[in-house]
Amino acid sequence: VQLVESGGGLVQAGDSLRLSCVAPGLTFSSFSMGWFRQAPGKEREFVASISRVASRTAYAASVKGRFAISRDNAKNTVYLQMNKLNPEDTAVYYCAAKSGSAHSVEIENPNYWGQGTQVTVSS
C-alpha cells in the first residue's frame, strides 16, 4: 500500500498551501486518515486527523483555526488546507492511515505512512 503526498513547496509567511495524499491501493473508506509533520531536529508530531466517514476531525492546538483536513473517499484522497502559514510550520508533512471505527479520529501508530512532502515557510 502506498500513500503519496503532493502539494508542498516554498511559500511566504501568511500564504496558503493545500496538501493532497492519494492512496490508490488502500480500501480508503476503511481508514481514518491524518497528517503529521517533522521539523528539522524535532520529533514527528500530530497535525490533524479525520474519521472514515468525515464525521469528526481533530487538530493540534498549534494549527487549529488555520488548517483544515478533508477527504474524498471516491478519490481515495485526503487533503490538508493550510492557511496563514508561518515559519514554525516549516516541516516535512506526512500522510498516515489507520484502520478504525467509522467515527474515530485516532491516528497514533498508523498502519501506513506516506513518504512526506516538504513545506517551507519563509519570513
Coordinates of N, CA and C in Angstrom, one line a residue:
V1 N 0.9 -1.2 0.0 CA 0.0 0.0 0.0 C 0.9 1.2 0.0
Q2 N 0.6 2.2 -0.8 CA 1.4 3.4 -1.0 C 0.5 4.6 -0.7
L3 N 1.0 5.5 0.1 CA 0.4 6.8 0.3 C 1.3 7.8 -0.4
V4 N 0.7 8.7 -1.2 CA 1.6 9.6 -2.0 C 1.1 11.0 -1.7
E5 N 2.0 11.8 -1.1 CA 1.7 13.2 -0.8 C 2.1 14.1 -1.9
S6 N 1.5 15.2 -2.1 CA 1.9 16.2 -3.0 C 1.4 17.6 -2.5
G7 N 1.9 18.7 -3.1 CA 1.4 20.0 -2.8 C 2.3 20.8 -1.9
G8 N 3.4 20.2 -1.5 CA 4.4 21.0 -0.7 C 5.1 22.0 -1.5
G9 N 5.9 22.9 -0.9 CA 6.6 23.9 -1.6 C 7.2 25.0 -0.7
L10 N 7.7 26.0 -1.3 CA 8.2 27.2 -0.6 C 7.3 28.3 -0.7
V11 N 6.8 28.8 0.4 CA 5.9 30.0 0.4 C 6.3 31.0 1.4
Q12 N 5.7 32.1 1.4 CA 6.0 33.2 2.4 C 5.0 33.2 3.5
A13 N 5.4 33.7 4.6 CA 4.5 33.8 5.8 C 3.2 34.5 5.4
G14 N 2.1 33.9 5.8 CA 0.8 34.4 5.5 C 0.1 33.7 4.3
D15 N 0.9 33.0 3.6 CA 0.4 32.3 2.4 C -0.4 31.1 2.8
S16 N -1.0 30.4 1.7 CA -1.7 29.2 1.9 C -1.1 28.1 1.0
L17 N -1.3 26.9 1.4 CA -1.0 25.7 0.6 C -2.0 24.6 0.9
R18 N -2.2 23.8 -0.1 CA -3.1 22.6 0.1 C -2.3 21.4 -0.2
L19 N -2.2 20.5 0.7 CA -1.5 19.2 0.6 C -2.6 18.2 0.2
S20 N -2.2 17.2 -0.6 CA -3.0 16.1 -1.0 C -2.3 14.8 -0.7
C21 N -3.0 13.8 -0.4 CA -2.5 12.5 -0.2 C -3.4 11.5 -0.9
V22 N -2.9 10.8 -1.9 CA -3.7 9.8 -2.6 C -3.2 8.4 -2.2
A23 N -4.2 7.5 -2.0 CA -3.9 6.1 -1.6 C -4.6 5.1 -2.6
P24 N -4.0 4.9 -3.7 CA -4.7 4.1 -4.7 C -4.9 2.7 -4.4
G25 N -4.0 2.1 -3.6 CA -4.1 0.7 -3.2 C -4.8 0.4 -1.9
L26 N -5.4 1.4 -1.3 CA -6.0 1.3 0.0 C -7.5 1.2 -0.1
T27 N -8.1 0.4 0.8 CA -9.5 0.4 1.0 C -9.8 1.7 1.8
F28 N -9.8 2.8 1.1 CA -9.7 4.1 1.7 C -10.7 4.4 2.8
S29 N -12.0 4.0 2.5 CA -13.0 4.4 3.4 C -13.0 3.5 4.7
S30 N -12.1 2.6 4.7 CA -11.9 1.8 6.0 C -10.9 2.3 6.9
F31 N -10.3 3.5 6.6 CA -9.2 4.0 7.3 C -9.5 5.5 7.8
S32 N -9.2 5.7 9.0 CA -9.0 7.1 9.5 C -7.8 7.6 8.8
M33 N -7.8 8.9 8.5 CA -6.6 9.5 7.8 C -6.1 10.7 8.6
G34 N -4.8 10.9 8.5 CA -4.3 12.0 9.2 C -3.0 12.6 8.6
W35 N -2.6 13.7 9.2 CA -1.3 14.3 8.8 C -0.4 14.5 10.0
F36 N 0.8 14.3 9.9 CA 1.8 14.5 10.9 C 2.9 15.4 10.2
R37 N 3.8 16.0 11.0 CA 4.9 16.8 10.4 C 6.1 16.6 11.3
Q38 N 7.3 16.8 10.7 CA 8.5 16.7 11.4 C 9.4 17.8 10.9
A39 N 9.7 18.7 11.9 CA 10.7 19.8 11.6 C 12.1 19.4 11.9
P40 N 13.1 20.0 11.3 CA 14.5 19.6 11.5 C 14.8 19.6 13.0
G41 N 15.4 18.5 13.4 CA 15.8 18.4 14.8 C 14.7 18.2 15.8
K42 N 13.5 17.9 15.3 CA 12.4 17.7 16.2 C 11.7 16.4 15.9
E43 N 10.9 15.9 16.9 CA 10.2 14.6 16.7 C 9.0 14.9 15.8
R44 N 8.5 13.8 15.1 CA 7.3 13.9 14.4 C 6.2 14.2 15.3
E45 N 5.3 15.1 14.8 CA 4.1 15.5 15.7 C 2.8 15.4 14.9
F46 N 1.8 15.1 15.6 CA 0.4 15.1 15.0 C 0.0 16.5 14.6
V47 N -0.7 16.5 13.4 CA -1.2 17.8 12.9 C -2.8 17.8 12.9
A48 N -3.3 16.8 12.2 CA -4.8 16.7 12.0 C -5.2 15.3 11.7
S49 N -6.4 15.0 11.9 CA -7.0 13.7 11.5 C -8.4 13.8 11.2
I50 N -8.9 12.8 10.5 CA -10.3 12.8 10.1 C -10.9 11.4 10.1
S51 N -12.1 11.2 10.5 CA -12.6 9.9 10.6 C -13.0 9.3 9.2
R52 N -13.3 8.0 9.2 CA -13.5 7.3 8.0 C -14.6 8.0 7.2
V53 N -15.7 8.4 7.8 CA -16.8 9.0 7.1 C -16.9 10.5 7.2
A54 N -15.7 11.1 7.6 CA -15.6 12.5 7.7 C -16.5 13.2 8.7
S55 N -17.0 12.4 9.7 CA -17.9 13.0 10.6 C -17.2 13.7 11.7
R56 N -16.0 13.4 12.0 CA -15.2 14.1 13.0 C -13.8 14.4 12.5
T57 N -13.3 15.5 13.1 CA -11.9 15.9 12.8 C -11.2 16.3 14.1
A58 N -9.9 16.3 14.1 CA -9.1 16.6 15.3 C -7.9 17.4 14.8
Y59 N -7.5 18.4 15.6 CA -6.3 19.2 15.2 C -5.4 19.4 16.4
A60 N -4.1 19.6 16.1 CA -3.2 20.0 17.1 C -3.5 21.5 17.4
A61 N -3.2 21.9 18.6 CA -3.5 23.2 19.1 C -2.8 24.3 18.2
S62 N -1.6 23.9 17.8 CA -0.8 24.9 17.0 C -1.4 25.2 15.6
V63 N -2.3 24.4 15.1 CA -2.8 24.6 13.8 C -4.3 24.9 13.8
K64 N -5.0 24.7 14.9 CA -6.4 24.8 14.9 C -6.8 26.2 14.5
G65 N -7.8 26.3 13.7 CA -8.3 27.6 13.2 C -7.5 28.0 11.9
R66 N -6.4 27.4 11.6 CA -5.7 27.8 10.4 C -5.7 26.7 9.4
F67 N -5.6 25.4 9.8 CA -5.6 24.3 8.9 C -7.0 23.6 8.9
A68 N -7.3 22.9 7.8 CA -8.5 22.2 7.7 C -8.2 20.9 6.9
I69 N -8.6 19.8 7.5 CA -8.5 18.5 6.9 C -9.8 18.1 6.3
S70 N -9.7 17.4 5.1 CA -10.9 16.9 4.5 C -10.5 15.7 3.7
R71 N -11.5 15.0 3.2 CA -11.3 13.7 2.5 C -12.3 13.6 1.4
D72 N -12.0 12.9 0.3 CA -12.9 12.5 -0.7 C -12.7 11.0 -0.9
N73 N -13.6 10.2 -0.3 CA -13.5 8.7 -0.4 C -13.6 8.2 -1.8
A74 N -14.3 8.9 -2.7 CA -14.5 8.5 -4.1 C -13.1 8.6 -4.8
K75 N -12.3 9.5 -4.4 CA -11.0 9.7 -5.0 C -9.8 9.1 -4.2
N76 N -10.1 8.5 -3.1 CA -9.1 7.9 -2.2 C -8.0 9.0 -1.8
T77 N -8.5 10.2 -1.5 CA -7.6 11.3 -1.3 C -8.0 12.0 0.0
V78 N -7.0 12.4 0.8 CA -7.2 13.3 1.9 C -6.4 14.6 1.6
Y79 N -7.0 15.7 2.1 CA -6.4 17.0 1.9 C -6.0 17.7 3.2
L80 N -5.1 18.6 3.2 CA -4.8 19.5 4.3 C -4.7 20.9 3.7
Q81 N -5.7 21.7 4.0 CA -5.7 23.1 3.6 C -5.0 23.8 4.7
M82 N -3.9 24.5 4.4 CA -3.1 25.3 5.4 C -3.1 26.7 5.0
N83 N -3.7 27.5 5.9 CA -3.8 29.0 5.8 C -2.9 29.7 6.8
K84 N -2.6 30.9 6.5 CA -1.9 31.8 7.4 C -0.6 31.1 7.9
L85 N 0.1 30.5 7.0 CA 1.3 29.8 7.3 C 2.4 30.7 7.9
N86 N 3.1 30.2 8.9 CA 4.2 30.9 9.5 C 5.5 30.0 9.5
P87 N 6.6 30.6 9.7 CA 7.9 29.8 9.6 C 7.9 28.6 10.5
E88 N 7.1 28.6 11.6 CA 7.1 27.5 12.5 C 6.4 26.3 11.9
D89 N 5.7 26.5 10.8 CA 5.0 25.4 10.1 C 6.0 24.7 9.2
T90 N 7.2 25.2 9.0 CA 8.2 24.5 8.2 C 8.5 23.1 8.7
A91 N 8.3 22.1 7.8 CA 8.5 20.7 8.2 C 8.3 19.8 7.0
V92 N 8.6 18.6 7.1 CA 8.1 17.6 6.2 C 6.8 17.1 6.7
Y93 N 5.8 17.1 5.8 CA 4.5 16.7 6.2 C 4.2 15.3 5.7
Y94 N 3.7 14.4 6.6 CA 3.4 13.0 6.3 C 2.0 12.7 6.4
C95 N 1.5 12.0 5.4 CA 0.1 11.4 5.4 C 0.2 10.1 6.2
A96 N -0.9 9.7 6.9 CA -1.0 8.5 7.6 C -2.4 7.9 7.5
A97 N -2.5 6.6 7.6 CA -3.7 5.9 7.5 C -3.8 4.9 8.7
K98 N -4.9 4.8 9.4 CA -5.1 3.9 10.5 C -6.5 3.3 10.4
S99 N -6.5 2.0 10.5 CA -7.8 1.3 10.5 C -8.5 1.6 11.8
G100 N -9.8 1.7 11.7 CA -10.6 2.1 13.0 C -12.1 2.1 12.7
S101 N -12.8 2.5 13.7 CA -14.2 2.6 13.6 C -14.6 3.8 12.8
A102 N -15.9 3.9 12.4 CA -16.3 4.9 11.4 C -16.1 6.3 11.8
H103 N -16.2 6.5 13.1 CA -16.2 7.9 13.6 C -14.9 8.2 14.4
S104 N -13.9 7.3 14.4 CA -12.7 7.5 15.1 C -11.8 8.5 14.4
V105 N -11.1 9.4 15.2 CA -10.1 10.2 14.7 C -8.7 9.8 15.3
E106 N -8.7 8.7 15.9 CA -7.4 8.1 16.4 C -6.5 7.8 15.3
I107 N -5.3 8.3 15.3 CA -4.3 8.2 14.2 C -2.9 7.8 14.7
E108 N -2.8 7.7 16.0 CA -1.4 7.3 16.5 C -1.1 5.9 16.1
N109 N 0.2 5.6 15.9 CA 0.7 4.3 15.4 C -0.1 3.8 14.2
P110 N -0.1 4.6 13.1 CA -0.9 4.3 11.9 C -0.4 3.0 11.3
N111 N -1.2 2.4 10.4 CA -0.9 1.2 9.7 C 0.0 1.6 8.5
Y112 N -0.2 2.7 7.9 CA 0.6 3.1 6.7 C 1.0 4.6 6.8
W113 N 2.2 4.9 6.2 CA 2.8 6.2 6.2 C 3.1 6.6 4.7
G114 N 3.0 7.8 4.4 CA 3.5 8.3 3.1 C 4.9 8.7 3.2
Q115 N 5.5 9.1 2.1 CA 6.9 9.4 2.1 C 7.3 10.8 2.5
G116 N 6.3 11.7 2.6 CA 6.5 13.0 3.0 C 6.6 14.0 1.9
T117 N 6.2 15.3 2.2 CA 6.3 16.4 1.3 C 6.8 17.6 2.1
Q118 N 7.8 18.3 1.5 CA 8.4 19.4 2.3 C 7.6 20.7 2.1
V119 N 7.4 21.3 3.3 CA 6.7 22.6 3.3 C 7.7 23.6 4.0
T120 N 8.1 24.6 3.3 CA 9.0 25.6 3.8 C 8.3 27.0 3.8
V121 N 8.3 27.7 4.9 CA 7.7 29.0 5.0 C 8.7 30.0 5.4
S122 N 8.9 30.9 4.5 CA 9.9 32.0 4.8 C 9.3 33.2 5.4
S123 N 10.1 33.9 6.2 CA 9.5 35.0 7.0 C 9.7 36.3 6.2

